[in-house]
PDB file of C-alpha atoms in Angstrom:
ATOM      1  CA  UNK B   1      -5.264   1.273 -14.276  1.00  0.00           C
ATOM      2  CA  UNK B   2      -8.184  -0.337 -15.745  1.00  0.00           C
ATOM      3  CA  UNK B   3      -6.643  -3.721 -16.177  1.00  0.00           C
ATOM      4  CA  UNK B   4      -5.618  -3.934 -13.373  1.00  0.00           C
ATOM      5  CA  UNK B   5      -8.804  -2.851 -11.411  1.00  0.00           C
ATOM      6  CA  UNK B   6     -10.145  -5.829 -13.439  1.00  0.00           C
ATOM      7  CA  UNK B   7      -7.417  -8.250 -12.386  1.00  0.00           C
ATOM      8  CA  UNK B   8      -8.695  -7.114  -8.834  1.00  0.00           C
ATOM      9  CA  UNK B   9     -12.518  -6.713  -9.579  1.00  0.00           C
ATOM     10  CA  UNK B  10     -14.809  -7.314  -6.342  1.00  0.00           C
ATOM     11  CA  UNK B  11     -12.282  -7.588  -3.716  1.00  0.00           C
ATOM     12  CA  UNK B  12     -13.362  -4.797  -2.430  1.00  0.00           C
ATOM     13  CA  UNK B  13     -16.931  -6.601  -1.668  1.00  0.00           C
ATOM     14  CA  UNK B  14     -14.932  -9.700   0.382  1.00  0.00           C
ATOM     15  CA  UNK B  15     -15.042  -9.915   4.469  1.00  0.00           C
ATOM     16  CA  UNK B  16     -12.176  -9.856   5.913  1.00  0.00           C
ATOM     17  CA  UNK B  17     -10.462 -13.320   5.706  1.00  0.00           C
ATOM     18  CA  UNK B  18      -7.475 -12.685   7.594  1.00  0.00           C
ATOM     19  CA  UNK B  19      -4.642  -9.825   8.370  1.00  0.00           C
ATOM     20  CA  UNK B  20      -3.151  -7.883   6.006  1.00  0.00           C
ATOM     21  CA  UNK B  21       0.112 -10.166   5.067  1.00  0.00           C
ATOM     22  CA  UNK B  22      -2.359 -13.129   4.883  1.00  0.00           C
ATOM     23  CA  UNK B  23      -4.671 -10.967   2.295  1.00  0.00           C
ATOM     24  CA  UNK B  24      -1.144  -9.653   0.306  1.00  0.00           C
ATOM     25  CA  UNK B  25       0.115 -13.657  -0.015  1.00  0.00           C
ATOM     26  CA  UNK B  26      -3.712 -14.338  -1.388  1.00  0.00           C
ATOM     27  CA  UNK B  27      -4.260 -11.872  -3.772  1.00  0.00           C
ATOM     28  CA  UNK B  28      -2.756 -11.592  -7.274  1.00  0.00           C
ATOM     29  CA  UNK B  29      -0.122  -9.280  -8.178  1.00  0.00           C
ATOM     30  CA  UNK B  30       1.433  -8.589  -4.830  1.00  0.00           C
ATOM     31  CA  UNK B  31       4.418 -11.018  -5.042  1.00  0.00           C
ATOM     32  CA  UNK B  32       7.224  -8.258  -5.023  1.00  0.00           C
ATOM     33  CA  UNK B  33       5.670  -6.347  -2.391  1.00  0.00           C
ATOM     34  CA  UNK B  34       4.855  -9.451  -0.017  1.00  0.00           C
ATOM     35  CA  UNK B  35       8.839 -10.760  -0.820  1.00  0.00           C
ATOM     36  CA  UNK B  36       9.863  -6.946   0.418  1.00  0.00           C
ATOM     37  CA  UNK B  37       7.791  -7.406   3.429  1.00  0.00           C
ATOM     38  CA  UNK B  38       9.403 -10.530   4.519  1.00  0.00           C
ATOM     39  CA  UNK B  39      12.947  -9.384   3.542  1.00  0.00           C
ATOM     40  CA  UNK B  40      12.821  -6.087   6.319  1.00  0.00           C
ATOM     41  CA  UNK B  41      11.678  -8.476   8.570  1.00  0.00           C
ATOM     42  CA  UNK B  42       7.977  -6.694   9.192  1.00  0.00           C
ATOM     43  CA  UNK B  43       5.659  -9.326   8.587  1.00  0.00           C
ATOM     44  CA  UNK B  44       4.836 -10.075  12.359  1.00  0.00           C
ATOM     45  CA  UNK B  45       4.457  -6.304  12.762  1.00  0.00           C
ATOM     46  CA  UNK B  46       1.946  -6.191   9.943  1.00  0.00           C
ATOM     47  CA  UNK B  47       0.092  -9.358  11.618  1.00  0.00           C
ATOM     48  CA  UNK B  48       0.094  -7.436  15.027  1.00  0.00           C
ATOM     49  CA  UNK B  49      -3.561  -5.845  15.767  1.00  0.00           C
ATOM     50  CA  UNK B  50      -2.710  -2.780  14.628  1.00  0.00           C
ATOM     51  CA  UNK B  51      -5.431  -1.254  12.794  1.00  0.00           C
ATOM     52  CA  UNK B  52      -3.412  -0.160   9.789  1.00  0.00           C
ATOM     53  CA  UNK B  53      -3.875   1.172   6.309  1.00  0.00           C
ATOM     54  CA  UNK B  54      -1.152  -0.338   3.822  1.00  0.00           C
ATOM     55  CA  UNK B  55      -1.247   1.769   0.444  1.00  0.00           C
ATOM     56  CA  UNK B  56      -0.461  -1.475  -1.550  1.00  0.00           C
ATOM     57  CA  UNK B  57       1.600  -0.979  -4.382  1.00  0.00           C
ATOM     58  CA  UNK B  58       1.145  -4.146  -7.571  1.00  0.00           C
ATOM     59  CA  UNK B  59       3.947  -6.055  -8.929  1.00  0.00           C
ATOM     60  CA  UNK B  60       3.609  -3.639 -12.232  1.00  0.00           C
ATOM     61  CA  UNK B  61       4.719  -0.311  -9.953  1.00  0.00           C
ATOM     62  CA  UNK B  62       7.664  -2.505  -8.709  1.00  0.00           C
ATOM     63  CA  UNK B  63       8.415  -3.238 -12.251  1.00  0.00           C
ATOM     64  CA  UNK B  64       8.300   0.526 -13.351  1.00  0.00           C
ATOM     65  CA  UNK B  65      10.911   1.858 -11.093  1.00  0.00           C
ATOM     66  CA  UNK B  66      14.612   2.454 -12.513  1.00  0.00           C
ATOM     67  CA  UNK B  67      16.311  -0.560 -13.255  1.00  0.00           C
ATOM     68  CA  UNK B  68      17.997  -1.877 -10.136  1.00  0.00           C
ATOM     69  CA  UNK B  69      15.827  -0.134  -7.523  1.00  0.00           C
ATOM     70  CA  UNK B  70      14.458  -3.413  -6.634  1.00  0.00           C
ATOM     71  CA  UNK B  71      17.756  -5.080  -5.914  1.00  0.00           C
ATOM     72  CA  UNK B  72      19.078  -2.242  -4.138  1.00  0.00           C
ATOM     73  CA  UNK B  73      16.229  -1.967  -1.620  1.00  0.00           C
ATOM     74  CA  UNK B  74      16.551  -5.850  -1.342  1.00  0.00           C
ATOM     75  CA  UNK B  75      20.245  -4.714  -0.482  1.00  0.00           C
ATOM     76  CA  UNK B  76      19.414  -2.725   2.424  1.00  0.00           C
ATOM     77  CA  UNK B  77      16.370  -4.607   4.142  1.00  0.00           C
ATOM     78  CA  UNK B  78      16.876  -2.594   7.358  1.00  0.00           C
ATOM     79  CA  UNK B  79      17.814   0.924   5.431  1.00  0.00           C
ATOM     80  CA  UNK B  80      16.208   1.871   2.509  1.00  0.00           C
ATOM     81  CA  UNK B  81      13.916  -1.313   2.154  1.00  0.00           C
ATOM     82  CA  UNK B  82      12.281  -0.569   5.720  1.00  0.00           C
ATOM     83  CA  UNK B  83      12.448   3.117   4.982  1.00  0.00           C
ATOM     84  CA  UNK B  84      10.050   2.740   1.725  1.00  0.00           C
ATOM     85  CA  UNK B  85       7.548   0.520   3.080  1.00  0.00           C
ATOM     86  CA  UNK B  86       6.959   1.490   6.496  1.00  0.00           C
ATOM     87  CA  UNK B  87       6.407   4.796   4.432  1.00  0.00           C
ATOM     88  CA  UNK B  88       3.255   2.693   2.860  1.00  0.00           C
ATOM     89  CA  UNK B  89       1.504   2.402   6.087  1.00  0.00           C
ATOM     90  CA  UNK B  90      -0.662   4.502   8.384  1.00  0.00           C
ATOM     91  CA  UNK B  91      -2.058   3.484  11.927  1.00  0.00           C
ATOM     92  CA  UNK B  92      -5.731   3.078  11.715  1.00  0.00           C
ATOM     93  CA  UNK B  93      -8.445   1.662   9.441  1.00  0.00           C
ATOM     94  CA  UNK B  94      -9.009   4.537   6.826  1.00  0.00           C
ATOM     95  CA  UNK B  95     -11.285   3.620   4.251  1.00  0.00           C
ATOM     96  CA  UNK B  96     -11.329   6.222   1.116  1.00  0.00           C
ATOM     97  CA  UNK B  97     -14.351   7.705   2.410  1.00  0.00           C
ATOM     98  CA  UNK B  98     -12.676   8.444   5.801  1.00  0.00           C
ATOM     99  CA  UNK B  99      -9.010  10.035   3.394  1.00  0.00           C
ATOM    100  CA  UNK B 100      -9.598  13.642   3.638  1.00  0.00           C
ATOM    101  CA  UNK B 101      -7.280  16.102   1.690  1.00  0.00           C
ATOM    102  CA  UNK B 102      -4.223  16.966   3.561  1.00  0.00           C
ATOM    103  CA  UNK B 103      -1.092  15.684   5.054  1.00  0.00           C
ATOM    104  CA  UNK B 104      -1.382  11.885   6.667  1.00  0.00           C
ATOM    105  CA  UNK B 105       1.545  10.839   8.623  1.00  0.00           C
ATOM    106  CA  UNK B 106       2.771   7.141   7.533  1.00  0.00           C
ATOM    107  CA  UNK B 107       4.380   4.760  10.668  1.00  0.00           C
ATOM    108  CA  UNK B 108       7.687   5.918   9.411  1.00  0.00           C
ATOM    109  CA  UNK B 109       7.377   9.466  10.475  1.00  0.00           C
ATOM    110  CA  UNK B 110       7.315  11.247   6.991  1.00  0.00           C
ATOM    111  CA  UNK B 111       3.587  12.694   5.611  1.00  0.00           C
ATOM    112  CA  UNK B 112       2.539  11.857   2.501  1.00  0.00           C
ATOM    113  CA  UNK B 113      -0.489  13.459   0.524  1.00  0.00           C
ATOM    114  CA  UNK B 114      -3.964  12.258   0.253  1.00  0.00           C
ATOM    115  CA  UNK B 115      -6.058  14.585  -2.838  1.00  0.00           C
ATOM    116  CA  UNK B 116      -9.253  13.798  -3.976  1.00  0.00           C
ATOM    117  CA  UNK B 117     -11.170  14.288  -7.435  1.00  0.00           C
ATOM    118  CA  UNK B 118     -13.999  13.220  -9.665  1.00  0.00           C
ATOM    119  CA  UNK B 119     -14.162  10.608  -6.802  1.00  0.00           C
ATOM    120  CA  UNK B 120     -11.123   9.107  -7.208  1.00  0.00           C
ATOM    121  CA  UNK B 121      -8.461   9.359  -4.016  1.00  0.00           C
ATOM    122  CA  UNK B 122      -4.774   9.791  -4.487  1.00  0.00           C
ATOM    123  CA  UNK B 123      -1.805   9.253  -2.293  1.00  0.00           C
ATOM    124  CA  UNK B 124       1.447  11.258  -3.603  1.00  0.00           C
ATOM    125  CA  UNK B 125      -0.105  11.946  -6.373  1.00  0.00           C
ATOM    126  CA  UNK B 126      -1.348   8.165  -7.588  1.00  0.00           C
ATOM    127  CA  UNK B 127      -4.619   7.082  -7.331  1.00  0.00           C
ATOM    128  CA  UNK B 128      -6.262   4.179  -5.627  1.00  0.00           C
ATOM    129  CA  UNK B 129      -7.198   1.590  -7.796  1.00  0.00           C
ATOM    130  CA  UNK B 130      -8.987  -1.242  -5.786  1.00  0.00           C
ATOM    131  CA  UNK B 131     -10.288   0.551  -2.684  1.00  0.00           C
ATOM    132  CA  UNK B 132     -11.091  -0.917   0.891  1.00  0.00           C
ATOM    133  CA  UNK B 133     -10.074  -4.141   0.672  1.00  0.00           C
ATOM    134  CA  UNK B 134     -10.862  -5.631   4.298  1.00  0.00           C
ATOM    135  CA  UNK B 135      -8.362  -7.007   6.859  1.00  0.00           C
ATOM    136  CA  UNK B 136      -9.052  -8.553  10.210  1.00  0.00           C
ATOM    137  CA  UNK B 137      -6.197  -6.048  11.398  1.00  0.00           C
ATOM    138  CA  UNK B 138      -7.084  -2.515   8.830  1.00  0.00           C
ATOM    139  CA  UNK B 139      -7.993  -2.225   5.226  1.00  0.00           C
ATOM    140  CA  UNK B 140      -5.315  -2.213   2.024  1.00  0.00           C
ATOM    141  CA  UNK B 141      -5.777   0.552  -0.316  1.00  0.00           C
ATOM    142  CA  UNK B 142      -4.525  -0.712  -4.215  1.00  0.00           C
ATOM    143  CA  UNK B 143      -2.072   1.661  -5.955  1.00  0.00           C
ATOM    144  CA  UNK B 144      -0.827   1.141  -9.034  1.00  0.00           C
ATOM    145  CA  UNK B 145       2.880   2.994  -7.864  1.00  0.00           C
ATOM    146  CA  UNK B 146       5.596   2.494  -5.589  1.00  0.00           C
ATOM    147  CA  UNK B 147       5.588   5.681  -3.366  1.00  0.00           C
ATOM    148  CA  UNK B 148       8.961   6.902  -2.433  1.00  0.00           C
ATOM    149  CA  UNK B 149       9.398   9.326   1.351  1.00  0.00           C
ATOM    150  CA  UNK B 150      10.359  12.598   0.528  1.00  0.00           C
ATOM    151  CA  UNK B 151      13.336  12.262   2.167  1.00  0.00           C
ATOM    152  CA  UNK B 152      14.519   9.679  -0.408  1.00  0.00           C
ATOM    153  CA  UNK B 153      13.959  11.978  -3.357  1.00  0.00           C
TER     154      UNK B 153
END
């Protein structure tokens, strides 16, 4: 977590320099996830003026899940693929200070879990590692894991 909260350090502190697929193709580390976006077909809908929160997981939590998860979301860009990320967005602009504890629904339907302590947020369990980074169209929370709907468990 800490390395990469340095890899990330002070993007938090940026304007807004454009929506949140332009900020994803700018920043470092979000190759996998930006290549995911584009493969369901949900860039223009993450470019639309929304607001949204995207709970952005790193290239490293792409690299962590079982071997062949990748490929086999890849595989099913409307299914699965779709399924997983729309499960990493929620409408509105909800900085960290505006996550309570409780259920949050995501734009796929299914809730996932915001918990807070020693000042740190978590979603599902992981924490946010680079918080409030600023889009024209919402704000991208960094987590350091791939978060999976609980009805793909």
């Amino acid at each position: 977590e800490q390395t990469l909260r340095d890899s990330l350090r002070g993007l938090w502190d940026l304007p807004a320099i454009g929506d949140i697929p332009t900020i994803a193709t700018t920043l470092p580390l979000f190759t996998t996830l930006v290549a995911a976006v584009k493969a369901a077909g949900l860039v223009e809908t993450l470019q639309g003026e929304g607001p949204f929160t995207v709970f952005a997981p790193v290239d490293p939590a792409f690299d962590a899940l079982p071997a062949g998860t990748v490929d086999s979301l890849l595989g099913d860009p409307k299914g699965a693929l779709t399924k997983v990320l729309t499960y990493h967005v929620v409408a509105g602009k909800l900085t960290t200070d505006m996550l309570v504890e409780g259920e949050l629904e995501t734009v796929n339907g299914e809730m996932l879990t915001i918990t807070k302590k020693d000042g740190v947020t978590y979603v599902d369990g992981n924490p946010i590692v680079v918080q409030n980074v600023q889009a024209t169209n919402g704000v991208i929370q960094v987590i350091g894991a791939v978060l999976l709907p609980p009805s793909m468990k």
